[in-house]
PDB file of C-alpha atoms and ligand atoms in Angstrom:
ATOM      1  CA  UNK A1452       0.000   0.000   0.000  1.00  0.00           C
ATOM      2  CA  UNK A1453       1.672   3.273  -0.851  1.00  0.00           C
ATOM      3  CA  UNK A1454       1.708   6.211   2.168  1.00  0.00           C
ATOM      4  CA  UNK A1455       2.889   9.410   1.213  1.00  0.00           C
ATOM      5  CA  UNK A1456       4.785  11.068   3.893  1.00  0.00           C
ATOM      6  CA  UNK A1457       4.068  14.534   4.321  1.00  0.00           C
ATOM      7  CA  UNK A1458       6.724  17.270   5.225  1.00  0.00           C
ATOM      8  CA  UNK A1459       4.126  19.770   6.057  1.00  0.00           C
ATOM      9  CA  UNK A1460       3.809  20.710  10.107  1.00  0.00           C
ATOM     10  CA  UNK A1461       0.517  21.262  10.122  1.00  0.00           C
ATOM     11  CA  UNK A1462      -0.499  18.320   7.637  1.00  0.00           C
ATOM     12  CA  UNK A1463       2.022  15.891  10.174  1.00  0.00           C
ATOM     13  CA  UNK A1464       0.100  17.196  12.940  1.00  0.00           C
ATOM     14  CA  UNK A1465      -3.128  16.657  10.988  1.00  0.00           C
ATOM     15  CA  UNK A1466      -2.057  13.216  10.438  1.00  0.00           C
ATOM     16  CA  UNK A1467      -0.184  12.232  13.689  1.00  0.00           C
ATOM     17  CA  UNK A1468      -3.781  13.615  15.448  1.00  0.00           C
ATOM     18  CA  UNK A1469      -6.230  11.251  12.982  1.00  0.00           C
ATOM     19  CA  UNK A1470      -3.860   8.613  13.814  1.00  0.00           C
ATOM     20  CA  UNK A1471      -4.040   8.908  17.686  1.00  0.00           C
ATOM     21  CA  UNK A1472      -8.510   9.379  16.995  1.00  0.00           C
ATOM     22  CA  UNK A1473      -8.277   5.985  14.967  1.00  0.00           C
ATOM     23  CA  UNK A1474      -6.148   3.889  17.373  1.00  0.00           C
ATOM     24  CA  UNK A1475      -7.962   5.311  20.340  1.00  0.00           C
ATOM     25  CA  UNK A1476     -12.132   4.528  18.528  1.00  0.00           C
ATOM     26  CA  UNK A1477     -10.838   1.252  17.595  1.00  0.00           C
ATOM     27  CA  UNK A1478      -9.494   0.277  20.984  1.00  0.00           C
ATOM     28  CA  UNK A1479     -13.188   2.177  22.348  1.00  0.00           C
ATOM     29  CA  UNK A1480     -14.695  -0.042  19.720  1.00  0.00           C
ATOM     30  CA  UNK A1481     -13.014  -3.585  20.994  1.00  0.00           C
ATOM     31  CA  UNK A1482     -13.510  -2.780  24.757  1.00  0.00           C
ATOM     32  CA  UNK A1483     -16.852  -1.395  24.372  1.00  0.00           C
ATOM     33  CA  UNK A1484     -18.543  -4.909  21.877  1.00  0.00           C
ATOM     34  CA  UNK A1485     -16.811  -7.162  24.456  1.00  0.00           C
ATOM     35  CA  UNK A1486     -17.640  -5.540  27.908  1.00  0.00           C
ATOM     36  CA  UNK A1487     -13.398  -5.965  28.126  1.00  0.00           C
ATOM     37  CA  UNK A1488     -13.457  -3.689  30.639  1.00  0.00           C
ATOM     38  CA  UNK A1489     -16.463  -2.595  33.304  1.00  0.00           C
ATOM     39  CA  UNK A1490     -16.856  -0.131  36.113  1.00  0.00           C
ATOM     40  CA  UNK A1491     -14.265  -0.834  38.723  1.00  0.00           C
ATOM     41  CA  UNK A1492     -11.787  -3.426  36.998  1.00  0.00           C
ATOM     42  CA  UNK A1493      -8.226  -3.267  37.871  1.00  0.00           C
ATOM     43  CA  UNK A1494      -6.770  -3.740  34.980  1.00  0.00           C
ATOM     44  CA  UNK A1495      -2.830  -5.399  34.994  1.00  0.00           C
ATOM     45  CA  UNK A1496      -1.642  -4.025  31.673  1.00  0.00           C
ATOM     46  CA  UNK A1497       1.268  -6.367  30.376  1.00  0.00           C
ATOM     47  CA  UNK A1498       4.332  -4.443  29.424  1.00  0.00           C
ATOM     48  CA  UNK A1499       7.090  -6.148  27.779  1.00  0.00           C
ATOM     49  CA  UNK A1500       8.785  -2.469  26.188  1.00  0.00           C
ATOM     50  CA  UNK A1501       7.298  -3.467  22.450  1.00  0.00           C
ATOM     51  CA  UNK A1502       5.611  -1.103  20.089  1.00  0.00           C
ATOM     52  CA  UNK A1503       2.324  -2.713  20.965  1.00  0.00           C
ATOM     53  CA  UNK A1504       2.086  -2.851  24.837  1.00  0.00           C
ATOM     54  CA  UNK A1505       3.948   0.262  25.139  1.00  0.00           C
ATOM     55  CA  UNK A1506       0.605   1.535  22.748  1.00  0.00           C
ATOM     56  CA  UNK A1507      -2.054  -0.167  24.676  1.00  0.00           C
ATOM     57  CA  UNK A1508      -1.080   1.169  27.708  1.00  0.00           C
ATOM     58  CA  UNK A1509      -1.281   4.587  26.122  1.00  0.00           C
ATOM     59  CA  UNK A1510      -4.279   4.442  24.586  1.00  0.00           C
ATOM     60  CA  UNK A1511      -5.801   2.837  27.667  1.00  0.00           C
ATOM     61  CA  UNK A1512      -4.302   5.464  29.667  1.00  0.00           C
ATOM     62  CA  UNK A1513      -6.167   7.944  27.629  1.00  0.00           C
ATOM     63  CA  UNK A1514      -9.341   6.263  27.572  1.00  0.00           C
ATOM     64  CA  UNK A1515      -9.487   6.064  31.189  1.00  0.00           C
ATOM     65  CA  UNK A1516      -9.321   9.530  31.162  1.00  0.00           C
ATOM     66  CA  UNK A1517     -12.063  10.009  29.521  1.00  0.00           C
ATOM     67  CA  UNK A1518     -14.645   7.206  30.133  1.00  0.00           C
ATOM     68  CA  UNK A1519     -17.641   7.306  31.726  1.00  0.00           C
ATOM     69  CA  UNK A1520     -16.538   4.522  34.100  1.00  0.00           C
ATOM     70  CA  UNK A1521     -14.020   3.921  36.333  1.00  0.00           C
ATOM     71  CA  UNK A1522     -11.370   1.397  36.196  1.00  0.00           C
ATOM     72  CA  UNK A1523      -7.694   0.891  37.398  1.00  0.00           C
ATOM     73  CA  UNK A1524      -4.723   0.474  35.412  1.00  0.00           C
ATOM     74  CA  UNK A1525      -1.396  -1.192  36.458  1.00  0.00           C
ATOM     75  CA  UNK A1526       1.485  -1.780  33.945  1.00  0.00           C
ATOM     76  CA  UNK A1527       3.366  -4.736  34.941  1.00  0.00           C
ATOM     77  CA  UNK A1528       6.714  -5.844  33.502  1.00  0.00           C
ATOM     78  CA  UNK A1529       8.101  -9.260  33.542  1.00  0.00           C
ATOM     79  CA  UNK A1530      11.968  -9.323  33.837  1.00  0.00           C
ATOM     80  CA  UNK A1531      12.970 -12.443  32.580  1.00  0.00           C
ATOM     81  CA  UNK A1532      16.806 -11.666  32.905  1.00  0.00           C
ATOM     82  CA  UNK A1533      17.688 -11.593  29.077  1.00  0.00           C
ATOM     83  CA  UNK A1534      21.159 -10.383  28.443  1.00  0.00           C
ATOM     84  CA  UNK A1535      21.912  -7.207  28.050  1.00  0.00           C
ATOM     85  CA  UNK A1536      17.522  -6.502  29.216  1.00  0.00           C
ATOM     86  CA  UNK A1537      18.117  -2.443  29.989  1.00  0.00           C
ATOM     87  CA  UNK A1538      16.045  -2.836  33.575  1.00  0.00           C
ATOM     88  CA  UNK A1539      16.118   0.830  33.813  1.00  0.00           C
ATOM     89  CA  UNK A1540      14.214   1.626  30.938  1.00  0.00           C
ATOM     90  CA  UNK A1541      10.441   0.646  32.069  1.00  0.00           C
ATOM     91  CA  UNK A1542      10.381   2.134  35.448  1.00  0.00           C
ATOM     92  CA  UNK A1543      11.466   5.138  34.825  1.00  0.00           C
ATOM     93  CA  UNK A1544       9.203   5.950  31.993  1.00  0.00           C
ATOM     94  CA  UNK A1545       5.810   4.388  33.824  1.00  0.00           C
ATOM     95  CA  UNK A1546       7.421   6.755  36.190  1.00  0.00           C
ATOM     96  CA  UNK A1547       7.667   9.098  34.645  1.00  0.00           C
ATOM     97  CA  UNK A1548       3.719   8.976  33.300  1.00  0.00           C
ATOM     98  CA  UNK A1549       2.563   8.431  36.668  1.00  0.00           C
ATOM     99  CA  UNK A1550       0.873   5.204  36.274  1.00  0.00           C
ATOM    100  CA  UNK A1551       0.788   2.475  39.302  1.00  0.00           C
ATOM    101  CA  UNK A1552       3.828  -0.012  38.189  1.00  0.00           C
ATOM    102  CA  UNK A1553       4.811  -3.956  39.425  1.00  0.00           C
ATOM    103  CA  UNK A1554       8.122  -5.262  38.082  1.00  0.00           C
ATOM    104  CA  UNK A1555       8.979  -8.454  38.624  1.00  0.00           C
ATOM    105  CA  UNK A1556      11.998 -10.316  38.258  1.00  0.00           C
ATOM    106  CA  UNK A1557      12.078 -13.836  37.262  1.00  0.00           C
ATOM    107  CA  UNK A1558      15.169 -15.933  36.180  1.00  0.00           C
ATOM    108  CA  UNK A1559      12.925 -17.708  33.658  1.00  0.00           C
ATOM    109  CA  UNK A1560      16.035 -16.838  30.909  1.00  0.00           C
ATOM    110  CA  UNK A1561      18.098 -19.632  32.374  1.00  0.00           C
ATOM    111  CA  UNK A1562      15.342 -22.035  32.934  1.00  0.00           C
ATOM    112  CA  UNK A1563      14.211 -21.807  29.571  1.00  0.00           C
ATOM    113  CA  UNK A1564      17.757 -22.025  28.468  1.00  0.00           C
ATOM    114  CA  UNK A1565      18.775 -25.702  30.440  1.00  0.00           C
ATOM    115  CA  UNK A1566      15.170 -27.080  29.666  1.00  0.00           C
ATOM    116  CA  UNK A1567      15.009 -26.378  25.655  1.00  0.00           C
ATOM    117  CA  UNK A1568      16.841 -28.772  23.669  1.00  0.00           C
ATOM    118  CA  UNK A1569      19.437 -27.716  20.876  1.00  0.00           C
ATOM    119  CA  UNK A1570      17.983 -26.439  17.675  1.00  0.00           C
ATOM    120  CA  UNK A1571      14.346 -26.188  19.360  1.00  0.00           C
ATOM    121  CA  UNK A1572      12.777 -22.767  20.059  1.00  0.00           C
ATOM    122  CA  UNK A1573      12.802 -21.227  23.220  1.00  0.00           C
ATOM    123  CA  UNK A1574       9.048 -19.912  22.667  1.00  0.00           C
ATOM    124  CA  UNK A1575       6.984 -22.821  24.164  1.00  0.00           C
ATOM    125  CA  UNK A1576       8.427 -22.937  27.527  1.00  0.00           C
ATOM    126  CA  UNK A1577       9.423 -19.473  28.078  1.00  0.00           C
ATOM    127  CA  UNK A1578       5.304 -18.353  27.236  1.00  0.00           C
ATOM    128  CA  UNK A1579       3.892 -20.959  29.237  1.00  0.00           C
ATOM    129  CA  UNK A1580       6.191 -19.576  32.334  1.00  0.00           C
ATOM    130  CA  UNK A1581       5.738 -16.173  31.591  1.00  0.00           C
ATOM    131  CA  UNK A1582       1.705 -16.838  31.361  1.00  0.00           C
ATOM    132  CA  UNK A1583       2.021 -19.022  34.822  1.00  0.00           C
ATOM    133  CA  UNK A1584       3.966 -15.662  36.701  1.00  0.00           C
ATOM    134  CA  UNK A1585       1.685 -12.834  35.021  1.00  0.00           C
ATOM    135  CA  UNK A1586      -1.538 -14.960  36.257  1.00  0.00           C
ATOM    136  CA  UNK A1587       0.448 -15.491  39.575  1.00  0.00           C
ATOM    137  CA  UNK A1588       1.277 -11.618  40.136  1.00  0.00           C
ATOM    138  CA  UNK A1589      -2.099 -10.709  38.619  1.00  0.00           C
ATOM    139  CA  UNK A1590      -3.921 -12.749  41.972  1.00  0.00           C
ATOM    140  CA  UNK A1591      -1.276 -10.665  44.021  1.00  0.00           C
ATOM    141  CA  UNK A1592      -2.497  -6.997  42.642  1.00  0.00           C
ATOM    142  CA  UNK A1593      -6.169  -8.192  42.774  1.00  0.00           C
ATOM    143  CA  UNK A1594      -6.361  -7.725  38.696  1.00  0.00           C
ATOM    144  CA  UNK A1595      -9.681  -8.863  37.327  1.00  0.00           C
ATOM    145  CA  UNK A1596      -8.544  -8.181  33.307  1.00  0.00           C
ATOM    146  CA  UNK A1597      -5.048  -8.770  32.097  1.00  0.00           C
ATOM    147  CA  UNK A1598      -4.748  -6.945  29.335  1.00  0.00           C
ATOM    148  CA  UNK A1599      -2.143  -8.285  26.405  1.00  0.00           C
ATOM    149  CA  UNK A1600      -0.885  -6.089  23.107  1.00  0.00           C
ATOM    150  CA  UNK A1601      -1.716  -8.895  20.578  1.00  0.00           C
ATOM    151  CA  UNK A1602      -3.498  -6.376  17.407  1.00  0.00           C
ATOM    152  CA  UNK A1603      -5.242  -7.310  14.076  1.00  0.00           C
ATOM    153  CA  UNK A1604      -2.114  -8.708  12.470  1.00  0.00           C
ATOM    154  CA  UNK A1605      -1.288 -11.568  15.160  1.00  0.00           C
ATOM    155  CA  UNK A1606      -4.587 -12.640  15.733  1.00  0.00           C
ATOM    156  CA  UNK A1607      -4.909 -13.354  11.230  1.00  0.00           C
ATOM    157  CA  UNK A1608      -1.434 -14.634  11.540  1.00  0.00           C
ATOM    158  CA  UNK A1609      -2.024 -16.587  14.573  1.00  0.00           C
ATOM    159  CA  UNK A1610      -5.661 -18.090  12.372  1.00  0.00           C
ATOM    160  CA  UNK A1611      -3.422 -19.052   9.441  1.00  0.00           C
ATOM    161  CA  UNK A1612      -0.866 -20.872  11.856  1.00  0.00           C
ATOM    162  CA  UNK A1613      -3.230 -22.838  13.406  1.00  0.00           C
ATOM    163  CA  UNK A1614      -5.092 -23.773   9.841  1.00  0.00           C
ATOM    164  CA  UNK A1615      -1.324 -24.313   8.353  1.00  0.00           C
ATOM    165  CA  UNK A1616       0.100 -26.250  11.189  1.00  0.00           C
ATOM    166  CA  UNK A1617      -2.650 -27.824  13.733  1.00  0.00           C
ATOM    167  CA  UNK A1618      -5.835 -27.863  10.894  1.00  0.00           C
ATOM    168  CA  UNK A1619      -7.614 -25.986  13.348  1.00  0.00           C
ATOM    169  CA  UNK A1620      -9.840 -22.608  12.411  1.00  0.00           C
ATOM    170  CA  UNK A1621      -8.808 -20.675  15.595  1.00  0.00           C
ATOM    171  CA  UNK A1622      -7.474 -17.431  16.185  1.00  0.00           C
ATOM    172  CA  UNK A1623      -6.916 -15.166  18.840  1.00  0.00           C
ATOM    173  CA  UNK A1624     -10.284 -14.058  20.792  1.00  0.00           C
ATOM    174  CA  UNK A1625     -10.615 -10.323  21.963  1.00  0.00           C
ATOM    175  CA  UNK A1626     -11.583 -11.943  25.365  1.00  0.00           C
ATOM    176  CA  UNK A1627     -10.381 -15.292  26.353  1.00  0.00           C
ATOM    177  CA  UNK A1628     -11.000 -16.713  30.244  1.00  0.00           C
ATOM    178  CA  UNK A1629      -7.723 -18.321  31.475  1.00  0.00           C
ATOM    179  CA  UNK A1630      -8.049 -22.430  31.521  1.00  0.00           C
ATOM    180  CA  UNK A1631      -7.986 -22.557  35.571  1.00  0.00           C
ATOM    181  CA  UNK A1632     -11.072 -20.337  34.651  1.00  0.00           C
ATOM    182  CA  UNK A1633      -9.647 -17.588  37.591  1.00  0.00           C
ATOM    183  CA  UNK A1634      -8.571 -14.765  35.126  1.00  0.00           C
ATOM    184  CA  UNK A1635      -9.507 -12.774  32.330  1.00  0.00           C
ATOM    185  CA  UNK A1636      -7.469 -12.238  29.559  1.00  0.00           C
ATOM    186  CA  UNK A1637      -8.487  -8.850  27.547  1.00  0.00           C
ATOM    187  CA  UNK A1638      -6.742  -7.889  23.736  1.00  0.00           C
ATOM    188  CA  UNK A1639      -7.785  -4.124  23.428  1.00  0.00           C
ATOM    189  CA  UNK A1640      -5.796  -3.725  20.476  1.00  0.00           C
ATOM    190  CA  UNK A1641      -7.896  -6.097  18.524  1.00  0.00           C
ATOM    191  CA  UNK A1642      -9.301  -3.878  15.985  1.00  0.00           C
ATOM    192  CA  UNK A1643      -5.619  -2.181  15.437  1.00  0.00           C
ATOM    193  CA  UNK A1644      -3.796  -2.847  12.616  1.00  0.00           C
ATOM    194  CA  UNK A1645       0.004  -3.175  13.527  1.00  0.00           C
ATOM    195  CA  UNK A1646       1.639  -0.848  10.658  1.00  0.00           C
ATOM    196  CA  UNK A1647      -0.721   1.965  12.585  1.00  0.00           C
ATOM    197  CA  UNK A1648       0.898   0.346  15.978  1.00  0.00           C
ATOM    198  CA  UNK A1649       4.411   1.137  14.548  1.00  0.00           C
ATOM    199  CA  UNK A1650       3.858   4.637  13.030  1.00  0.00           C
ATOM    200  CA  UNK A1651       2.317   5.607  16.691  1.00  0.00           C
ATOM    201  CA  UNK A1652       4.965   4.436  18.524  1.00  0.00           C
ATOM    202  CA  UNK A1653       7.806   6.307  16.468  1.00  0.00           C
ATOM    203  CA  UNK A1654       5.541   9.275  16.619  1.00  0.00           C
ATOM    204  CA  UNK A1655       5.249   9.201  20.363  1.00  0.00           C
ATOM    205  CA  UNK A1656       8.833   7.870  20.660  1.00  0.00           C
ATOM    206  CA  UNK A1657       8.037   5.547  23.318  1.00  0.00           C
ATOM    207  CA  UNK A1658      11.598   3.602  24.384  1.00  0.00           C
ATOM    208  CA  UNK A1659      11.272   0.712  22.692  1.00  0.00           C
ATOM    209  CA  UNK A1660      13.196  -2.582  24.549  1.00  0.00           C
ATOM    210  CA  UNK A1661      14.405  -4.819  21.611  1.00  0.00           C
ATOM    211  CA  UNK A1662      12.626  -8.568  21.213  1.00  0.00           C
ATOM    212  CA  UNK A1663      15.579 -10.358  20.284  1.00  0.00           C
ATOM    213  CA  UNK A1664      17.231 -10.229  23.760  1.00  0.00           C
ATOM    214  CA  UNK A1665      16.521 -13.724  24.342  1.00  0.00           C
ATOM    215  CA  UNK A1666      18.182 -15.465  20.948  1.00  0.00           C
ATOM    216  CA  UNK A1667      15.059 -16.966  19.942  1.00  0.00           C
ATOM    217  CA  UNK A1668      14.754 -16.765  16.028  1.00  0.00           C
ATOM    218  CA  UNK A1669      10.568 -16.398  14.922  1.00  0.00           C
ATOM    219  CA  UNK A1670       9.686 -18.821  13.428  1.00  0.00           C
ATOM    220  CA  UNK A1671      10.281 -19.375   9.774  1.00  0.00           C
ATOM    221  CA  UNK A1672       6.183 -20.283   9.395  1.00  0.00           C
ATOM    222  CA  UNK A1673       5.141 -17.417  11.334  1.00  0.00           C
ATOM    223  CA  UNK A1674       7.849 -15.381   9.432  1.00  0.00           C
ATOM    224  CA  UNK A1675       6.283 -16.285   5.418  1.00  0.00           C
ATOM    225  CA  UNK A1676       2.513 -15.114   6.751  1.00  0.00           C
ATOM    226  CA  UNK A1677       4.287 -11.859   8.221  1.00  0.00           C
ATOM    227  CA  UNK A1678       5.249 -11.577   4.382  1.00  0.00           C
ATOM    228  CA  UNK A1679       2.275 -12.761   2.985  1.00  0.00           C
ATOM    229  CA  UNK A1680      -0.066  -9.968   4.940  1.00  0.00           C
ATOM    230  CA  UNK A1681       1.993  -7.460   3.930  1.00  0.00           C
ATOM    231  CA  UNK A1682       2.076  -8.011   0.354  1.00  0.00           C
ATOM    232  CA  UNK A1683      -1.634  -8.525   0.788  1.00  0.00           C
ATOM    233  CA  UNK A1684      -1.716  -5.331   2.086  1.00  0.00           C
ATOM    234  CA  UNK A1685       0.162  -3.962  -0.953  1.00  0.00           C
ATOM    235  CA  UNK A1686      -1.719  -5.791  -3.411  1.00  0.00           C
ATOM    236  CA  UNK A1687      -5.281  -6.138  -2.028  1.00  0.00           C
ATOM    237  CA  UNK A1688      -6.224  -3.025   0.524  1.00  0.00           C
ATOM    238  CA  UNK A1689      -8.700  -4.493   3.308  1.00  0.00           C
ATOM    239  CA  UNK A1690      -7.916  -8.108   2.875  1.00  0.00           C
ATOM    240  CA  UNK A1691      -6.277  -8.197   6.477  1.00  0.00           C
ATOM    241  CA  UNK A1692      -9.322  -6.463   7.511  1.00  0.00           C
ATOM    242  CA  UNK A1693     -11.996  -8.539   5.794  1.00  0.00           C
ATOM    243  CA  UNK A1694     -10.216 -11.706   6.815  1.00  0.00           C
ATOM    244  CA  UNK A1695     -10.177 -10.691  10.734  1.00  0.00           C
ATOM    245  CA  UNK A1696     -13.828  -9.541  10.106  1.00  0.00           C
ATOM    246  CA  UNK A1697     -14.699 -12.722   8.996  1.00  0.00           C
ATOM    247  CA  UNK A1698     -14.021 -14.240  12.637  1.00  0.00           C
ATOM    248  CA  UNK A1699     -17.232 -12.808  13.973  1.00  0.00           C
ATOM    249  CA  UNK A1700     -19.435 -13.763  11.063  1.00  0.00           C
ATOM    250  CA  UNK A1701     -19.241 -17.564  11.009  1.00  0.00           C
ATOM    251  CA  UNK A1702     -21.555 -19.515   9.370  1.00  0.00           C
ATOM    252  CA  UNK A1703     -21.863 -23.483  11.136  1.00  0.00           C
ATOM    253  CA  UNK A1704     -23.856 -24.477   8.531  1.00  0.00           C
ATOM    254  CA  UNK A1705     -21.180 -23.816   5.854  1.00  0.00           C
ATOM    255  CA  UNK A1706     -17.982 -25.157   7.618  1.00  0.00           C
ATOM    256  CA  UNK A1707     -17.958 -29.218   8.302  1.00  0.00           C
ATOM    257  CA  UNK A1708     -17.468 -28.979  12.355  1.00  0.00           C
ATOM    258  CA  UNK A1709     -20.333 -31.691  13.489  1.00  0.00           C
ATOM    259  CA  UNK A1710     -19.956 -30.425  16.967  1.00  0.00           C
ATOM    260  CA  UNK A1711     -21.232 -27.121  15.888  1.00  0.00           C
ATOM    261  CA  UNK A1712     -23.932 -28.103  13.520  1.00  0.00           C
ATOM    262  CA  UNK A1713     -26.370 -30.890  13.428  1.00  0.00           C
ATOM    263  CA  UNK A1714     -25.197 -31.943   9.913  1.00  0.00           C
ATOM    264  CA  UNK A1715     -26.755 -35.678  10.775  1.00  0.00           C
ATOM    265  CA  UNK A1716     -29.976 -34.376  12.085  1.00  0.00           C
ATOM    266  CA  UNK A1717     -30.745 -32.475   8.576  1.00  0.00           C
ATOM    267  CA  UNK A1718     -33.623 -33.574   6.728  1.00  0.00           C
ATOM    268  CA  UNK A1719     -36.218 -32.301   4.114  1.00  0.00           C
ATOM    269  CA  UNK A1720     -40.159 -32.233   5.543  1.00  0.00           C
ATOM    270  CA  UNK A1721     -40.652 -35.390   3.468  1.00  0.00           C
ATOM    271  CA  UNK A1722     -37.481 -37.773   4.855  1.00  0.00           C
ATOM    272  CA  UNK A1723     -38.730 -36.320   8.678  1.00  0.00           C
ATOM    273  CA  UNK A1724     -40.751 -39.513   9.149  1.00  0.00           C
ATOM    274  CA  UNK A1725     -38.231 -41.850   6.169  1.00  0.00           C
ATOM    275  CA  UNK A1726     -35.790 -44.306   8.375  1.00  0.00           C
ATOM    276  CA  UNK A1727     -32.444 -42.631   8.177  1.00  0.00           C
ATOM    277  CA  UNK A1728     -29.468 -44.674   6.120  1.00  0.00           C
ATOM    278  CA  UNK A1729     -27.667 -45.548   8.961  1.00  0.00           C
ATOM    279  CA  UNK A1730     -30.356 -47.888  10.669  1.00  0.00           C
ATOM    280  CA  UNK A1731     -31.905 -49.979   7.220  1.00  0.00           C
ATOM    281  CA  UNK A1732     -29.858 -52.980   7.010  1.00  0.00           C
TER     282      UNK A1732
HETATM  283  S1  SF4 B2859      10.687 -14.541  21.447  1.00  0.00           S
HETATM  284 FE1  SF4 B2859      12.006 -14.777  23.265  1.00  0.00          FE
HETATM  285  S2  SF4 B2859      10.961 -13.655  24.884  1.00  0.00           S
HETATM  286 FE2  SF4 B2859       9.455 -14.006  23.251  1.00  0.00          FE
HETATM  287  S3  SF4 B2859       8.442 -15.913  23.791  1.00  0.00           S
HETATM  288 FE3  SF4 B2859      10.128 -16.455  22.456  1.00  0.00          FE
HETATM  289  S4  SF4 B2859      11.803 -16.927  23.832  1.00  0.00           S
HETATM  290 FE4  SF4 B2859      10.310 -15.776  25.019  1.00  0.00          FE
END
């Protein structure tokens, strides 16, 4: 898709202003349709010093400011002691925003590190004890949403992994309840598309923590459907849209899932009284 860059001050304000409306309806939009957030939630917002949870905590920040309800926000940061992780960085800029902070530090680095065999990725181990800690510290602050910066982008990606590697048709929900069925997992940047994500974040010049501190390559699946949304993007404006749109318009009836439809059960008025197949013989 081509973006022409404008060198005009008032047409960059202009544009850096429609950007912050967009991100900030769309994240109204998502919390609003699925009651993500209600009067008096504390919500733990997940920091890792990315583009995207360094935006959700902004826009959420601003939101709170002006809703008509009343919630808590608390940015949390998990330390897992990658080399060379700049500890400094976080706290002093939720500091420096005033916002209610938790760090925690967590050796999980080294576990993941003695546990993962040669040539395997770290991902799998290190999520599943990063998810185990936030949930943990998240009882600790009292937390009924934990909020996570997954946007438009990783939920299609994360539908065509599943469909490419498990032949399952499941994304990433907007609201998901944790499997102990104790916590609430929230995704307020579910209507945001990430190239919007990036642009915001340079604009704002948030201090952005690198994700490769830990070694782990991405994986080389995950890697071809980064490339393949953004040439769709190029190529076919709205396809990355339509395609995450198409999650909440599902049609049973037209899929093969037998748990979800009674495909046995159908029958015209005139078979309703006929033996079916399956019993004659
Ligand atoms: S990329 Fe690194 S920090 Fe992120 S889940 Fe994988 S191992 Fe953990």
């Amino acid at each position: 898709m081509c973006r022409v860059v404008s060198t005009d001050p008032r047409r960059t304000e202009y544009e850096r202003n429609k950007l912050a409306k967009r991100l900030r309806r769309l994240v109204g939009d998502a919390v609003a349709e699925y009651a993500m957030i209600e009067h008096g939630d504390v919500v733990m917002v997940c920091l890792s010093g990315g583009k995207d949870s360094y935006t959700m905590l902004d826009v959420l920040m601003s939101l709170q400011r002006n809703a008509p309800i009343s919630f808590e926000l608390i940015a949390v940061n998990l330390d897992q002691k990658q080399p060379g992780f700049p500890a400094e960085v976080l706290p002093r800029y939720l500091d420096g925003i005033g916002v209610r902070r938790r760090i925690v530090e967590e050796d999980t680095y080294s576990i993941v590190k003695a546990t993962t065999a040669e040539g395997k990725s770290y991902c799998p181990m290190c999520s599943r004890l990063r998810r185990g800690i936030l949930y943990r510290v998240a009882n600790e602050l009292g937390a009924t949403k934990i909020a996570l910066g997954h946007h438009m982008d990783d939920v299609v990606a994360t539908l065509f992994l599943n469909m490419f590697q498990g032949g399952r048709l499941k994304a990433m929900p907007p609201k998901l309840k944790s499997d102990d069925g104790r916590h609430i997992v929230i995704r307020p940047l579910f209507y945001c598309r990430e190239h919007d994500i990036a642009r915001y974040a340079r604009e704002r010049a948030f201090p952005i923590i690198p994700c490769n501190l830990c070694g782990s390559q991405e994986k080389a699946e995950r890697k071809a459907i980064g490339r393949m949304l953004t040439e769709w993007d190029r190529m076919f404006p709205g396809r990355v849209e339509n395609i995450a749109r198409s999650l909440k318009h599902t049609s049973p009836s037209h899929l093969a899932d037998a748990a979800l439809f009674d495909f046995a059960g159908l029958a015209t008025p005139q078979e309703a009284g006929s033996i079916p197949v399956r019993q004659l013989g």
